[in-house]
Coordinates of C-alpha atoms in Angstrom, one line a residue:
M194 CA 8.2 -35.4 -13.6
A195 CA 11.3 -34.2 -15.4
S196 CA 13.7 -31.8 -13.3
P197 CA 16.2 -29.3 -14.3
L198 CA 18.8 -31.7 -14.3
D199 CA 17.2 -34.1 -16.9
A200 CA 17.6 -31.0 -19.3
T201 CA 20.9 -32.2 -20.9
I202 CA 19.3 -35.0 -22.7
V203 CA 17.8 -32.4 -25.4
A204 CA 21.1 -30.8 -25.9
R205 CA 21.9 -32.8 -29.3
A206 CA 18.3 -32.1 -30.3
P207 CA 18.4 -31.5 -34.6
P208 CA 17.6 -27.4 -34.7
T209 CA 14.1 -28.3 -36.6
K210 CA 13.2 -30.2 -33.5
V211 CA 14.5 -27.3 -30.9
T212 CA 12.7 -24.9 -33.0
D213 CA 9.3 -26.8 -32.5
R214 CA 10.0 -27.1 -28.8
A215 CA 10.6 -23.3 -28.3
R216 CA 7.1 -22.9 -30.4
R217 CA 5.3 -25.3 -27.4
I218 CA 7.3 -23.7 -24.5
V219 CA 5.9 -20.0 -25.9
S220 CA 2.6 -21.5 -26.2
R221 CA 2.7 -23.0 -22.9
H222 CA 3.9 -20.2 -20.9
F223 CA 2.6 -16.9 -22.8
G224 CA -0.5 -18.5 -25.1
R225 CA -0.7 -17.3 -28.3
H226 CA 0.9 -13.8 -27.7
W227 CA 5.1 -13.6 -27.7
P228 CA 6.3 -12.2 -24.6
R229 CA 6.5 -8.4 -24.8
T230 CA 8.3 -7.0 -21.8
V231 CA 11.8 -7.0 -20.8
A232 CA 11.4 -9.4 -17.8
Q233 CA 8.8 -12.1 -20.3
I234 CA 11.6 -12.3 -22.9
E235 CA 14.3 -12.7 -20.1
I236 CA 12.4 -15.8 -18.7
L237 CA 11.4 -17.0 -22.4
S238 CA 15.4 -17.0 -23.2
A239 CA 16.0 -18.8 -20.0
L240 CA 13.1 -21.0 -20.6
L241 CA 15.0 -22.0 -23.8
L242 CA 18.4 -22.6 -22.4
I243 CA 16.6 -25.0 -20.2
R244 CA 15.1 -26.8 -22.6
V245 CA 18.3 -27.2 -24.5
G246 CA 20.5 -28.4 -21.9
Q247 CA 22.4 -24.8 -21.5
I248 CA 21.7 -24.0 -17.8
G249 CA 24.6 -23.4 -16.4
H250 CA 24.6 -22.5 -12.6
I251 CA 21.7 -25.0 -11.8
M252 CA 23.6 -28.0 -12.8
H253 CA 25.7 -27.6 -9.3
F254 CA 22.3 -28.2 -7.7
R255 CA 19.7 -30.8 -7.1
H256 CA 17.3 -28.5 -5.1
I257 CA 15.6 -24.8 -4.7
T258 CA 15.4 -23.3 -1.5
I259 CA 13.3 -20.1 -1.0
S260 CA 13.0 -18.5 2.4
G261 CA 12.0 -14.9 3.1
E262 CA 10.3 -12.5 5.2
P263 CA 6.2 -12.6 5.4
G264 CA 4.9 -10.6 2.5
S265 CA 8.0 -10.9 0.7
G266 CA 6.2 -13.0 -2.3
K267 CA 8.4 -16.5 -1.6
S268 CA 5.2 -18.3 -2.3
S269 CA 4.6 -17.0 -5.3
V270 CA 8.1 -17.0 -6.7
G271 CA 8.2 -20.8 -6.0
R272 CA 5.1 -21.1 -7.6
E273 CA 6.6 -19.7 -11.1
L274 CA 9.8 -21.5 -10.5
A275 CA 8.1 -24.8 -10.2
R276 CA 6.1 -23.7 -13.6
I277 CA 9.2 -23.2 -15.1
Y278 CA 11.4 -25.9 -14.3
G279 CA 8.7 -28.6 -13.9
M280 CA 9.2 -29.0 -10.3
D281 CA 7.3 -30.3 -7.5
I282 CA 7.1 -27.9 -4.2
V283 CA 7.1 -28.5 -0.4
S284 CA 5.8 -25.7 1.5
T285 CA 6.3 -25.8 5.2
G286 CA 3.7 -22.8 5.0
A287 CA 0.8 -24.9 3.7
L288 CA 1.9 -27.7 6.4
Q289 CA 1.7 -24.7 9.2
R290 CA -1.6 -23.5 7.7
E291 CA -3.1 -27.0 7.7
L292 CA -1.8 -27.5 11.0
A293 CA -3.4 -24.2 12.5
A294 CA -6.7 -24.9 10.6
S295 CA -7.0 -28.2 12.4
L296 CA -6.7 -26.6 15.6
G297 CA -8.6 -23.6 14.7
V298 CA -6.3 -21.0 15.3
S299 CA -3.7 -18.6 13.4
I300 CA -0.2 -18.9 12.0
V301 CA 1.0 -16.5 14.7
D302 CA -0.7 -18.7 17.3
V303 CA 1.2 -22.0 15.9
N304 CA 4.3 -20.2 16.0
K305 CA 3.7 -19.6 19.7
R306 CA 2.7 -23.1 20.5
A307 CA 6.0 -24.4 18.7
E308 CA 8.2 -22.1 21.3
L309 CA 6.6 -24.1 24.1
D310 CA 6.1 -27.8 22.3
Q311 CA 9.3 -28.7 19.9
S312 CA 7.3 -31.4 18.3
I313 CA 5.7 -29.0 15.9
D314 CA 9.3 -27.9 14.5
S315 CA 10.5 -31.6 14.7
R316 CA 7.5 -33.0 12.7
I317 CA 8.0 -30.2 10.0
D318 CA 11.8 -30.5 9.9
N319 CA 11.5 -34.5 9.4
I320 CA 9.7 -33.7 6.2
L321 CA 12.2 -31.4 5.0
Q322 CA 15.1 -33.5 6.0
G323 CA 13.3 -36.6 4.4
K324 CA 12.4 -34.8 0.9
G325 CA 15.7 -33.4 0.9
A326 CA 17.6 -36.6 0.8
Q327 CA 15.2 -37.7 -2.2
T328 CA 17.2 -37.6 -5.9
T329 CA 14.0 -36.1 -7.4
A330 CA 14.7 -32.2 -7.7
L331 CA 12.5 -30.0 -5.7
I332 CA 11.4 -26.6 -4.8
F333 CA 11.5 -26.0 -1.0
D334 CA 9.5 -22.9 0.4
S335 CA 10.4 -22.6 4.0
R336 CA 12.6 -20.6 6.0
L337 CA 14.4 -23.0 7.4
A338 CA 15.0 -25.6 4.7
W339 CA 18.5 -24.0 3.4
H340 CA 19.5 -25.2 6.6
F341 CA 18.2 -29.0 6.4
V342 CA 18.2 -29.4 2.3
P343 CA 21.6 -30.4 1.0
N344 CA 22.9 -29.8 -2.8
A345 CA 20.2 -26.7 -2.8
F346 CA 20.3 -23.1 -4.3
K347 CA 19.6 -21.1 -1.6
L348 CA 17.1 -17.9 -2.7
H349 CA 16.0 -15.3 0.1
L350 CA 13.7 -12.5 -0.3
I351 CA 13.4 -9.4 1.6
V352 CA 10.7 -6.5 1.8
D353 CA 10.1 -3.5 3.5
P354 CA 7.9 -4.4 5.9
T355 CA 5.2 -1.4 4.9
V356 CA 4.6 -3.1 1.6
A357 CA 4.4 -6.3 3.0
A358 CA 1.6 -5.4 5.4
E359 CA -0.1 -4.0 2.5
R360 CA 0.6 -7.4 0.3
L361 CA -0.5 -9.4 3.4
H362 CA -3.7 -7.4 3.8
R363 CA -4.5 -7.8 0.2
T364 CA -3.7 -11.3 -0.8
R365 CA -4.2 -13.9 2.2
E366 CA -2.9 -17.5 1.5
S367 CA -5.8 -19.0 3.3
N368 CA -8.9 -18.2 6.0
V369 CA -6.1 -19.0 8.8
E370 CA -4.8 -15.6 7.9
S371 CA -7.6 -13.2 8.0
Y372 CA -6.1 -9.6 8.8
T373 CA -9.0 -7.2 9.4
S374 CA -6.4 -4.0 8.6
V375 CA -3.2 -3.5 7.2
E376 CA -2.0 -2.5 11.1
Q377 CA -2.5 -5.9 12.4
A378 CA -1.0 -7.4 9.2
A379 CA 2.1 -5.7 9.9
Q380 CA 1.7 -6.7 13.7
D381 CA 1.2 -10.1 13.1
A382 CA 3.9 -10.2 10.1
H383 CA 6.6 -8.8 13.0
T384 CA 5.2 -11.1 15.5
R385 CA 5.7 -13.9 13.3
S386 CA 9.1 -13.3 11.8
S387 CA 10.1 -12.4 15.6
S388 CA 9.2 -15.8 17.1
E389 CA 10.7 -18.1 14.3
R390 CA 13.9 -15.9 14.6
S391 CA 14.3 -16.5 17.9
R392 CA 13.0 -19.9 18.1
F393 CA 15.2 -21.1 15.4
R394 CA 18.2 -19.1 16.7
D395 CA 18.0 -21.1 20.0
K396 CA 17.1 -24.5 18.7
Y397 CA 19.3 -24.6 15.5
G398 CA 21.9 -22.0 16.4
V399 CA 21.2 -19.9 12.8
D400 CA 20.2 -16.7 12.0
I401 CA 17.2 -17.0 9.2
F402 CA 17.6 -13.2 8.7
R403 CA 21.3 -13.4 8.0
L404 CA 21.7 -12.6 4.3
R405 CA 25.3 -14.3 3.8
N406 CA 23.4 -17.8 4.6
Y407 CA 21.9 -17.5 1.1
D408 CA 23.2 -17.7 -2.6
L409 CA 20.8 -15.1 -4.1
V410 CA 18.9 -12.4 -1.9
I411 CA 16.4 -10.1 -3.6
D412 CA 14.2 -7.4 -2.3
T413 CA 10.9 -7.6 -3.9
S414 CA 9.6 -4.1 -2.3
D415 CA 9.2 -2.5 -5.7
A416 CA 10.0 -5.9 -8.4
P417 CA 7.0 -7.4 -9.7
L418 CA 6.7 -10.7 -9.8
D419 CA 8.4 -11.7 -13.6
M420 CA 11.1 -9.5 -12.7
V421 CA 12.1 -11.1 -9.7
V422 CA 11.6 -14.4 -11.3
S423 CA 13.8 -13.4 -14.5
E424 CA 16.7 -12.3 -11.8
V425 CA 16.5 -15.5 -10.1
L426 CA 17.0 -17.2 -13.6
Q427 CA 19.5 -15.2 -14.8
I428 CA 21.9 -16.5 -11.6
L429 CA 20.6 -19.9 -12.1
N430 CA 21.1 -20.2 -15.8
G431 CA 24.2 -18.4 -15.7
P432 CA 28.0 -19.2 -15.0
P433 CA 28.8 -20.2 -11.4
T434 CA 29.1 -17.5 -8.6
D435 CA 31.3 -17.2 -5.5
G436 CA 29.7 -15.8 -2.6
L437 CA 26.3 -13.7 -1.7
Q438 CA 24.7 -12.3 -4.7
L439 CA 22.5 -9.2 -3.5
R440 CA 19.9 -7.4 -5.7
A441 CA 18.8 -4.3 -3.7
S442 CA 15.6 -2.3 -4.6
P443 CA 17.3 1.6 -4.5
R444 CA 14.6 2.9 -3.2
R445 CA 14.9 1.2 0.1
V446 CA 18.8 1.8 0.8
I447 CA 19.1 4.1 3.3
P448 CA 21.8 7.0 2.6
T449 CA 24.4 7.3 5.3
I450 CA 26.5 10.5 3.8
E451 CA 25.4 14.3 3.5
P452 CA 24.1 13.6 -0.3
V453 CA 24.6 17.2 -1.8
R454 CA 28.2 17.4 -0.9
E455 CA 29.2 13.8 -1.5
L456 CA 27.6 13.6 -5.2
A457 CA 28.9 17.1 -6.2
A458 CA 32.2 15.9 -5.2
I459 CA 31.7 12.9 -7.3
E460 CA 30.7 14.5 -10.4
S461 CA 33.5 17.1 -10.1
G462 CA 36.3 14.0 -9.6
A463 CA 37.0 15.0 -5.9
A464 CA 35.6 12.0 -4.8
P465 CA 36.1 8.6 -6.2
A466 CA 33.1 7.1 -8.6
W467 CA 31.8 3.3 -8.0
E468 CA 30.1 1.2 -10.1
Q469 CA 27.9 -0.4 -7.6
P470 CA 26.5 0.3 -4.0
V471 CA 28.1 -1.3 -1.5
V472 CA 25.8 -1.7 1.7
G473 CA 25.2 -2.8 5.5
Y474 CA 22.0 -4.6 6.6
S475 CA 20.7 -4.5 9.7
S476 CA 17.3 -6.1 9.6
P477 CA 15.0 -4.8 7.8
E478 CA 16.9 -1.6 7.0
V479 CA 19.4 -1.4 4.0
F480 CA 21.9 1.2 3.9
A481 CA 24.7 2.5 1.7
L482 CA 28.1 2.4 3.0
R483 CA 29.9 3.9 -0.3
G484 CA 28.8 4.0 -3.7
H485 CA 26.1 6.2 -3.1
D486 CA 26.7 7.8 -6.8
A487 CA 26.0 4.4 -8.5
L488 CA 22.9 4.1 -6.5
S489 CA 22.1 7.7 -7.3
R490 CA 22.3 6.6 -10.9
A491 CA 20.0 3.9 -10.6
L492 CA 17.2 5.8 -9.1
I493 CA 17.7 8.7 -11.7
A494 CA 17.2 5.9 -14.0
K495 CA 14.2 4.6 -12.3
Q496 CA 15.8 0.6 -12.0
V497 CA 13.8 -1.2 -9.8
L498 CA 16.9 -3.6 -8.8
V499 CA 20.6 -3.1 -8.8
P500 CA 23.4 -5.5 -8.0
A501 CA 25.0 -4.7 -4.6
L502 CA 27.9 -5.6 -2.7
L503 CA 27.0 -6.3 1.1
E504 CA 30.0 -5.5 3.5
S505 CA 28.4 -5.8 7.0
E506 CA 25.5 -7.3 8.4
G507 CA 24.0 -7.7 11.9
G508 CA 26.8 -7.8 14.6
E509 CA 29.3 -7.7 12.2
E510 CA 31.7 -4.5 12.2
V511 CA 31.3 -1.6 9.7
A512 CA 34.1 0.7 11.4
A513 CA 36.3 0.1 14.4
G514 CA 33.6 -0.5 17.6
I515 CA 30.8 -0.2 15.5
T516 CA 28.6 -3.0 13.9
A517 CA 26.1 -2.9 11.3
D518 CA 23.3 -3.0 13.6
E519 CA 24.8 0.0 15.3
F520 CA 26.2 2.2 12.4
L521 CA 22.5 3.6 11.4
F522 CA 21.4 4.4 14.2
T523 CA 24.6 6.3 15.6
E524 CA 25.7 7.7 11.7
A525 CA 23.0 8.6 9.6
Q526 CA 20.8 11.7 9.8
R527 CA 17.4 12.4 9.1
K528 CA 17.8 15.4 7.0
W529 CA 20.4 13.4 4.8
M530 CA 17.3 11.2 4.0
Y531 CA 14.9 14.0 3.3
D532 CA 17.8 15.7 0.8
W533 CA 18.5 12.3 -0.8
E534 CA 14.7 12.0 -1.4
N535 CA 13.9 15.7 -2.6
I536 CA 16.8 15.2 -5.3
H537 CA 15.6 11.9 -6.3
G538 CA 12.0 12.6 -6.3
F539 CA 10.6 9.6 -4.1
R540 CA 9.5 9.3 -0.1
F541 CA 10.8 6.6 1.9
P542 CA 8.3 3.9 3.3
L543 CA 9.5 4.2 6.7
Y544 CA 12.7 6.3 8.3
P545 CA 14.9 4.5 10.6
D546 CA 15.7 5.8 14.0
T547 CA 18.6 7.5 14.2
A548 CA 20.4 9.4 17.4
D549 CA 19.7 13.0 15.8
Q550 CA 16.1 12.0 16.4
V551 CA 16.3 10.9 19.7
G552 CA 14.1 12.7 21.9
R553 CA 12.3 14.4 18.9
K554 CA 8.4 14.0 18.4

C-alpha cells in the first residue's frame, strides 16, 4: 500500500494525467459532488498536493502517531488520515478492547489489572516497537506510541471532559464500553485517563498529558471531524515547523484578567494588542495569560479553532513561585468568567476551581 513518502514519484506526471488523477481523487473521497465547505476544500487541496508530491512537512517523518484523551476523537481522525494517505492503522485501543472482551471485563478493568500486571503493557509495547521499526509508513492510534515509535509526527487531541462524556455515551467503540449515563461515561473516562497517566509515569517516566511531548495539539471540543483533519493536513503538508503547534478552542480558554477593563484598555491603546493568545495548561484546563484581545476577536468571529502559544504547563512556572497547575486556582476569579461569558454570548461547559470560590456553595 502506498505511503505519503511514495508520492514524490508522480511529481513529474504530465498535466493531463494530474488532472485525470484529480478527478479520480474527488470521485473517491467526495463521490459525485465537489466539496462545498471550507474544510472539505482544504482537504481536497491537501489530497491533490499529496498525490503530486508536494507534501512538505510529512516528508520528514515515516509514521504518524495519534494520542488523545478518551472522547477526543482520535480514532475517527486516525481513520480519516489513513483513508487520505492510504496508510494502515495500528490501534492499541483495539488491542485493549480485544483483551477486555476475552476476559469479559471493561476497558477500565483492563487498566486496573495493568497497574498490577506489567505483562499487559509489555505485550502492547512490544507490538508498538516492532511495528515502529518497519519501513512501511503507519498510523498509530495509541496514547503511548509517540514515546516508542521513532521518526513519527506526533499528534495529540484534547477535549472538554463534558463534551468527551457526551461523545462516549453517544458513540461506543464496542460492546465492552457500555455506559448507562453521561455521568458514568465521564467517571469511567476520568478513571481510565488517571490510571494510564499514573501507570505510564511510574513505568516510563513520561507524562502523556504534557502537551510539549507532541508536534501538534488540537482541542476538538467544538471542532467537527473535517475541520480537525484539515488542521492536521495543513501542518503535515506545509513547511517544517519548530516546536509545538497548538490549536485551541476559544470557548474553552479561561480568562485570567478582569475582561471589561482589560479589553477597554487595549481598544484605547493603553495596553498592547496581541495577534494570538498566549496560554497556560493545567489538564484539562486551558487558560489565557496574555492576548485576551486576540481570544475575544476569535470568539466574536465565532472561530472554532485558533492558533495559540503555550507558555507554561503543569509544574512549569508562570510567574515567580507559581506554576501553571497553581495559577488558575490562585489568580483567576469566577466573576471574570461570568463577565467574559456575557460579553461573548456563551457559557463554559465547566468552571474550574478558583480560590475565590473556596467555601462557597
